[in-house]
Coordinates of C-alpha atoms and ligand atoms in Angstrom, one line a residue:
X1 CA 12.4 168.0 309.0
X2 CA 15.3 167.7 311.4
X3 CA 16.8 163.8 311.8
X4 CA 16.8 162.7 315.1
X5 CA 19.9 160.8 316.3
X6 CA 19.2 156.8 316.8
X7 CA 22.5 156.5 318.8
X8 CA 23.4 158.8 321.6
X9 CA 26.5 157.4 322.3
X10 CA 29.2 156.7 320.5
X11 CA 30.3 153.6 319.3
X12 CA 33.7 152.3 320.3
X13 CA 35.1 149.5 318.9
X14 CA 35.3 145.7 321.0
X15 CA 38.9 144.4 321.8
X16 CA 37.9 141.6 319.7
X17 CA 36.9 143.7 316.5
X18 CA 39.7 146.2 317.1
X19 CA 39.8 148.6 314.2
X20 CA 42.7 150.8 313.3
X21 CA 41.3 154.1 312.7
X22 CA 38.5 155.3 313.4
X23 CA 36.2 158.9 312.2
X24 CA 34.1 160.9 314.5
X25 CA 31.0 161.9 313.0
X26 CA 29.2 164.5 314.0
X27 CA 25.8 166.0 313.7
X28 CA 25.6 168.7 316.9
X29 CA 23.8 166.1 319.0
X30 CA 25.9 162.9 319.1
X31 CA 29.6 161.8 318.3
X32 CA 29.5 158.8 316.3
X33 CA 32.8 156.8 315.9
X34 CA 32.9 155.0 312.0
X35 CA 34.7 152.1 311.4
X36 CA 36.7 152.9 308.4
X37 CA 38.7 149.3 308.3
X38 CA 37.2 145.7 308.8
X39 CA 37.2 144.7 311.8
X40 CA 38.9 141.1 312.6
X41 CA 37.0 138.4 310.5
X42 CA 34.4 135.9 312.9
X43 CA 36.4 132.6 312.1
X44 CA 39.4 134.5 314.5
X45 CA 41.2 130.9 314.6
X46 CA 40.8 130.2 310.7
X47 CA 41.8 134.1 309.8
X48 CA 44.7 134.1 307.6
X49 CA 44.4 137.8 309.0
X50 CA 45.4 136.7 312.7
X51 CA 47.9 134.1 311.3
X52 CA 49.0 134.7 308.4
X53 CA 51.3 131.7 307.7
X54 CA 49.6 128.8 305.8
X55 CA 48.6 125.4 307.7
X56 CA 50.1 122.1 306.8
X57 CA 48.0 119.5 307.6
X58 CA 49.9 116.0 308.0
X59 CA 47.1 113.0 306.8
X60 CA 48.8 109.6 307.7
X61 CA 51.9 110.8 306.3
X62 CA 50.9 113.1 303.0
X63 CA 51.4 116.7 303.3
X64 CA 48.4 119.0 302.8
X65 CA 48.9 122.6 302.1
X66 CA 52.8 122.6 302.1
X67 CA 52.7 123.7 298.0
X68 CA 52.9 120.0 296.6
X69 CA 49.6 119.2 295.0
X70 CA 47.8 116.6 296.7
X71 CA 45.5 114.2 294.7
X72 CA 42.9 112.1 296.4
X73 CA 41.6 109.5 294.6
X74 CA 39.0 106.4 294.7
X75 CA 35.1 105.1 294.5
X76 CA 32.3 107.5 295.2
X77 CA 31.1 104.0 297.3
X78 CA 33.1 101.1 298.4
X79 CA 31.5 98.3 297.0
X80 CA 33.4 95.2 297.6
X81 CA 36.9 94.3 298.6
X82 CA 37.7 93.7 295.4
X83 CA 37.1 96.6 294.2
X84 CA 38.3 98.6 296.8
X85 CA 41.8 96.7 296.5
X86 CA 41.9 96.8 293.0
X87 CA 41.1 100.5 292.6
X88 CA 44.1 101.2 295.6
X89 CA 46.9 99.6 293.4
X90 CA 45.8 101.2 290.1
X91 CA 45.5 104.6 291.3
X92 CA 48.7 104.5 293.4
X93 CA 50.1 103.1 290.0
X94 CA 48.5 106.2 288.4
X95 CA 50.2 108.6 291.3
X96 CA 47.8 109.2 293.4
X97 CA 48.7 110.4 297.2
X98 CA 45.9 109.2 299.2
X99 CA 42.6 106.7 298.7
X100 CA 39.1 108.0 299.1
X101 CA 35.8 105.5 299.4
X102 CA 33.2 105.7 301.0
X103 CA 31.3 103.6 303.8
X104 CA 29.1 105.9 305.1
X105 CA 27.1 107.4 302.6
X106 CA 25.0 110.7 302.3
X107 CA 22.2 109.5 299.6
X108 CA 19.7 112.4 298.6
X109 CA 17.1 109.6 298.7
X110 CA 16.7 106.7 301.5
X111 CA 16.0 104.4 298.8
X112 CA 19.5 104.8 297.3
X113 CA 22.5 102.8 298.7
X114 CA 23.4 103.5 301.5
X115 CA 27.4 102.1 301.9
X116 CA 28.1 99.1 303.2
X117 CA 29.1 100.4 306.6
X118 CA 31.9 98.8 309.2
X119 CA 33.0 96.6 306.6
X120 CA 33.5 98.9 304.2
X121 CA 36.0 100.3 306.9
X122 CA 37.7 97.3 307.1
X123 CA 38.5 97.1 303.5
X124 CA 39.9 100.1 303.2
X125 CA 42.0 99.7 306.0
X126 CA 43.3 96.4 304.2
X127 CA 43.9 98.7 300.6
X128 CA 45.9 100.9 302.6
X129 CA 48.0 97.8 303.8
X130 CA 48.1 96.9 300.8
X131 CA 49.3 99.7 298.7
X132 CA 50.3 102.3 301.3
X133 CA 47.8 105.3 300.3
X134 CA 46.3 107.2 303.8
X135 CA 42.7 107.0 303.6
X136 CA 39.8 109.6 302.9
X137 CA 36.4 108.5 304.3
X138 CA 32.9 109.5 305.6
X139 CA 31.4 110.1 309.0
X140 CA 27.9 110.9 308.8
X141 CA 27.0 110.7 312.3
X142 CA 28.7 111.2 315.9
X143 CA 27.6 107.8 317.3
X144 CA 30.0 106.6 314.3
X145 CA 33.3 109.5 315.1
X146 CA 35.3 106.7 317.0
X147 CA 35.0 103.7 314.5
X148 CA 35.6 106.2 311.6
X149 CA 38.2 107.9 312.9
X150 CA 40.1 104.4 313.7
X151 CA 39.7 103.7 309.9
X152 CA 40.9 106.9 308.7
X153 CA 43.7 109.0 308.2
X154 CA 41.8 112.0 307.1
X155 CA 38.2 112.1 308.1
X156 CA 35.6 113.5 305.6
X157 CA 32.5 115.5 306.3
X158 CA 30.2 116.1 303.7
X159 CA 28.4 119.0 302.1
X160 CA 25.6 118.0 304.1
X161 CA 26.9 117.9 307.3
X162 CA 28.7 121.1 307.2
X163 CA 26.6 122.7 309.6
X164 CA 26.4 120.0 311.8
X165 CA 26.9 121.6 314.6
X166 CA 27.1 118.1 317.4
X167 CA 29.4 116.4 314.6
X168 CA 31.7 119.1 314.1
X169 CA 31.8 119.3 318.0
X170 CA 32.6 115.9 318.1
X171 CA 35.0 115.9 315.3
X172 CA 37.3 118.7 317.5
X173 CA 38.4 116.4 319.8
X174 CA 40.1 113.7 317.8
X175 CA 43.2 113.6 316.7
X176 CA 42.8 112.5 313.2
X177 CA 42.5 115.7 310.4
X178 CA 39.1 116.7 309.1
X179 CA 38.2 117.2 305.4
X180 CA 35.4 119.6 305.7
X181 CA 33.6 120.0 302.5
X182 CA 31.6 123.5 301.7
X183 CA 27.9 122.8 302.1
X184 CA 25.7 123.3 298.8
X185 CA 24.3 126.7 299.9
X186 CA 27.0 128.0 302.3
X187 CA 28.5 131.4 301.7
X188 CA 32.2 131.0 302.3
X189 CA 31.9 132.8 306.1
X190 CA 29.5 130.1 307.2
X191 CA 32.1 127.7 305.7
X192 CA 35.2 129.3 307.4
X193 CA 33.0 129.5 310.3
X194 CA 32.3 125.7 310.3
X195 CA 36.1 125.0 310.2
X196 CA 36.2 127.2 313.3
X197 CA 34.0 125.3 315.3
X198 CA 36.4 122.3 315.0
X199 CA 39.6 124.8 315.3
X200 CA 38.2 126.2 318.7
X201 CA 37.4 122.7 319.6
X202 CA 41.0 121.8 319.5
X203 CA 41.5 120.2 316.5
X204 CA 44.1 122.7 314.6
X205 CA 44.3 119.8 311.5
X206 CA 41.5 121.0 308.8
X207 CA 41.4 120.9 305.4
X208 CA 38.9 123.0 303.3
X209 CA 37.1 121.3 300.4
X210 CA 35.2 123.3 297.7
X211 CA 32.8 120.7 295.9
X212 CA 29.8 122.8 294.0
X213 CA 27.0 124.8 295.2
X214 CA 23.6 125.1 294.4
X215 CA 23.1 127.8 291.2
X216 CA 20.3 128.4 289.1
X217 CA 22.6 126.5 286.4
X218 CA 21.1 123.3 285.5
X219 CA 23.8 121.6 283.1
X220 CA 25.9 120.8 285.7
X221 CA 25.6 119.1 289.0
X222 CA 26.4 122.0 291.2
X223 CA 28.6 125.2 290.2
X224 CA 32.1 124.8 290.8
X225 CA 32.7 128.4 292.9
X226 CA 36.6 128.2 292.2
X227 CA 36.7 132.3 292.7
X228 CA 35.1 131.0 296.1
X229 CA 38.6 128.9 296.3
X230 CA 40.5 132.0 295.5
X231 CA 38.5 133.8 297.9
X232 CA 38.9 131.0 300.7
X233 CA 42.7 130.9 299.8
X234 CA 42.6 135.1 301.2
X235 CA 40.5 134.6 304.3
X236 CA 41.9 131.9 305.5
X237 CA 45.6 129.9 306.4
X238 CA 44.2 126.7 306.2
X239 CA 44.4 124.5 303.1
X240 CA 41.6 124.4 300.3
X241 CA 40.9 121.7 298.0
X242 CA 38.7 121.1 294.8
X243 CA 36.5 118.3 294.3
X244 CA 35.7 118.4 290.3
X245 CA 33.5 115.7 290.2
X246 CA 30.9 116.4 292.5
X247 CA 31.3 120.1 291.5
X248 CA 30.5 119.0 287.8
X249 CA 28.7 116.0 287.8
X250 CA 29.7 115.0 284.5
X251 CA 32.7 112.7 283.8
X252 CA 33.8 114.6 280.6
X253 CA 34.2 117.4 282.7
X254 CA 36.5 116.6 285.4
X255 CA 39.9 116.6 284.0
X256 CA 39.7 120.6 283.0
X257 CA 37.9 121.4 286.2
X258 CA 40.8 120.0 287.8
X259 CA 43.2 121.4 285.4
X260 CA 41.1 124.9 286.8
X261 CA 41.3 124.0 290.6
X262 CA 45.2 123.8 289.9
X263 CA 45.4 126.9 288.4
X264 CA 43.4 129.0 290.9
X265 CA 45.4 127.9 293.9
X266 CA 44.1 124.8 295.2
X267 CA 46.0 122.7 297.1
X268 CA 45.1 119.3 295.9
X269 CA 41.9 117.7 294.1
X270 CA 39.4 115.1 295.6
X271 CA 38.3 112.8 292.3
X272 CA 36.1 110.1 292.0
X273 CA 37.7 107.1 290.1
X274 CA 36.1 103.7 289.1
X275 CA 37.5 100.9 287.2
X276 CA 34.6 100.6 285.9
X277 CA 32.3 103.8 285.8
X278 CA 29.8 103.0 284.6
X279 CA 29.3 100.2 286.6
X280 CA 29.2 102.2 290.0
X281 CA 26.9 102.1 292.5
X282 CA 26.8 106.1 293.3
X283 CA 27.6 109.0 291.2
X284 CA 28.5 106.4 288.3
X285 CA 27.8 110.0 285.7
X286 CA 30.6 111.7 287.7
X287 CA 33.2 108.7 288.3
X288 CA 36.1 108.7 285.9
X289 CA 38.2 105.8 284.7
X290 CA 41.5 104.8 285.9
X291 CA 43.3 105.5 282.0
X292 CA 41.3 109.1 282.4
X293 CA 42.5 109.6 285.9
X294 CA 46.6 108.4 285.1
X295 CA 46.2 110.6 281.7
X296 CA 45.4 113.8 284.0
X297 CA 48.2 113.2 286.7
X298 CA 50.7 113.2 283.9
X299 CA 49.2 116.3 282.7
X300 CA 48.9 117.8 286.3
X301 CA 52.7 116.9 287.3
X302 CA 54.2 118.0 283.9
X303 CA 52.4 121.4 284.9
X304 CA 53.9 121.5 288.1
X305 CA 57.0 121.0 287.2
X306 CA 57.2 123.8 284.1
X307 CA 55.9 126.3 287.2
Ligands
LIG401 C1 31.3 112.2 298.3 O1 32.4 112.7 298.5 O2 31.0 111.1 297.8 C2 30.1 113.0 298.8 C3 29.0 112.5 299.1 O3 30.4 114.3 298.7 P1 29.5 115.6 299.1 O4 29.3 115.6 300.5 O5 30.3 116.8 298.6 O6 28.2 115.5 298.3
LIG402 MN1 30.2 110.8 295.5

């Protein structure tokens, strides 16, 4: 039995997927031209194919990307000035570069707490007076884009929000850099295709976060995909950081996940510290201490400085 042709034409290449070289296949009724090398990538603004030099992205000061490990650190939740404050000076003490906390929080359950909001902004914008770290928070929702992106230097979106399409939107037109954290079942195209929507928005300032997806592996949280890091580091200029906590779960874990983040090419770690764990009000199981967190920065920096 003969096989009929599907396509009578042959196939040439767009402008925008431009392929060098292409094969003419023939079977006596139609020329069919064959791609024979990948065609630009989708995310055409994130390719590290199209631009091949890597992105610094400047958060209130702290260089992201520019081959100085960058280490966020702070509360899963803001809970109280107090704590906010107190967690600020002992980190910084510790070496850390910027201050997460949240005030806006993404809860799996709408029973959970749910962060403590406006306030909560207004405390961390008083820890950063106080000890000079830029600050890593939250936006769940548009309607909340402005007031967030007052507060903060570098703007977070969540694993949840990833494909939020309307909040990524909104998100392109500040002027404040976006943390944009990989969503719990996105392949690493629809990740680098979420940054795009924000780069062909106009906001060139993104920063990549890899923190877990969702495997069949039950001991952990979420699987850390740090080949997915590697991966990310190829396909695209911008910059890529770990977060081990939420990619773990587990406390005891987080200082050789980061140690792993490090060596696989991340530029800089997002870790949840408490000063006192167990005590937290979100992801308590996951929240490391401030002795834990100064111990690992003094193992981190004497690595970077035998490279
Ligand atoms: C967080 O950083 O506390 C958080 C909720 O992260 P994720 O969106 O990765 O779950
Ligand atoms: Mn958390």
């Amino acid at each position: 039995m003969s096989v009929r042709p599907v396509i009578s034409r042959a196939i040439r290449p767009t402008p925008a997927t431009h392929a060098r070289g292409t094969r003419a296949a023939t079977n006596g009724r139609a020329t069919l031209a064959v791609v024979t090398e990948p065609a630009a990538p989708p995310f055409r603004l994130a390719s590290r194919q199209l631009r091949p030099e890597a992105t610094v992205v400047a958060a209130g000061g702290v260089t992201i990307g520019a081959g100085r490990l960058v280490i966020i650190a702070g509360p899963c939740s803001v809970e109280s000035r107090q704590q906010i404050r107190e967690t600020a000076r002992r980190v910084r003490a510790a070496g850390a570069h910027m201050l997460r906390g949240g005030a806006y929080k993404p809860r799996t359950s709408p029973y959970e707490f749910q962060g403590l909001g406006p306030k909560a902004l207004e405390w961390l914008a008083e820890a950063r007076e106080e000890s000079g770290l830029p600050i890593v928070t939250e936006v769940l929702s548009q309607e909340d884009v402005d007031r967030v992106a007052d507060c903060a230097d570098l703007i977070q979106v969540g694993a949840r929000n990833m494909q939020n399409y309307a909040l990524l939107r909104a998100l392109s037109t500040t002027s404040k850099p976006v943390l944009l954290k990989r969503g719990p079942s996105a392949t690493i195209e629809e990740w680098l295709l979420a940054a795009e929507y924000l780069l062909a928005g106009g906001n060139p300032n993104v920063v990549l976060c890899e923190r877990g997806i969702r495997t069949f592996a039950s001991g952990t949280r979420n699987t850390l995909d740090l080949a997915g890091v590697a991966l990310a580091k190829e396909l695209t200029h911008l910059p890529v950081i770990v977060d081990p906590s939420h990619g773990t779960g587990l406390r005891s874990l987080v200082p050789a996940a980061s140690r792993a983040a490090v060596a696989i090419g991340a530029d800089g770690l997002l870790i949840e510290v408490h000063p006192r764990p167990e005590q937290a009000w979100s992801d308590a199981a996951q929240s490391i201490n401030v002795p834990t967190f100064a111990k690992l920065m003094v193992e981190l920096r004497a690595r970077e400085a035998a490279e």
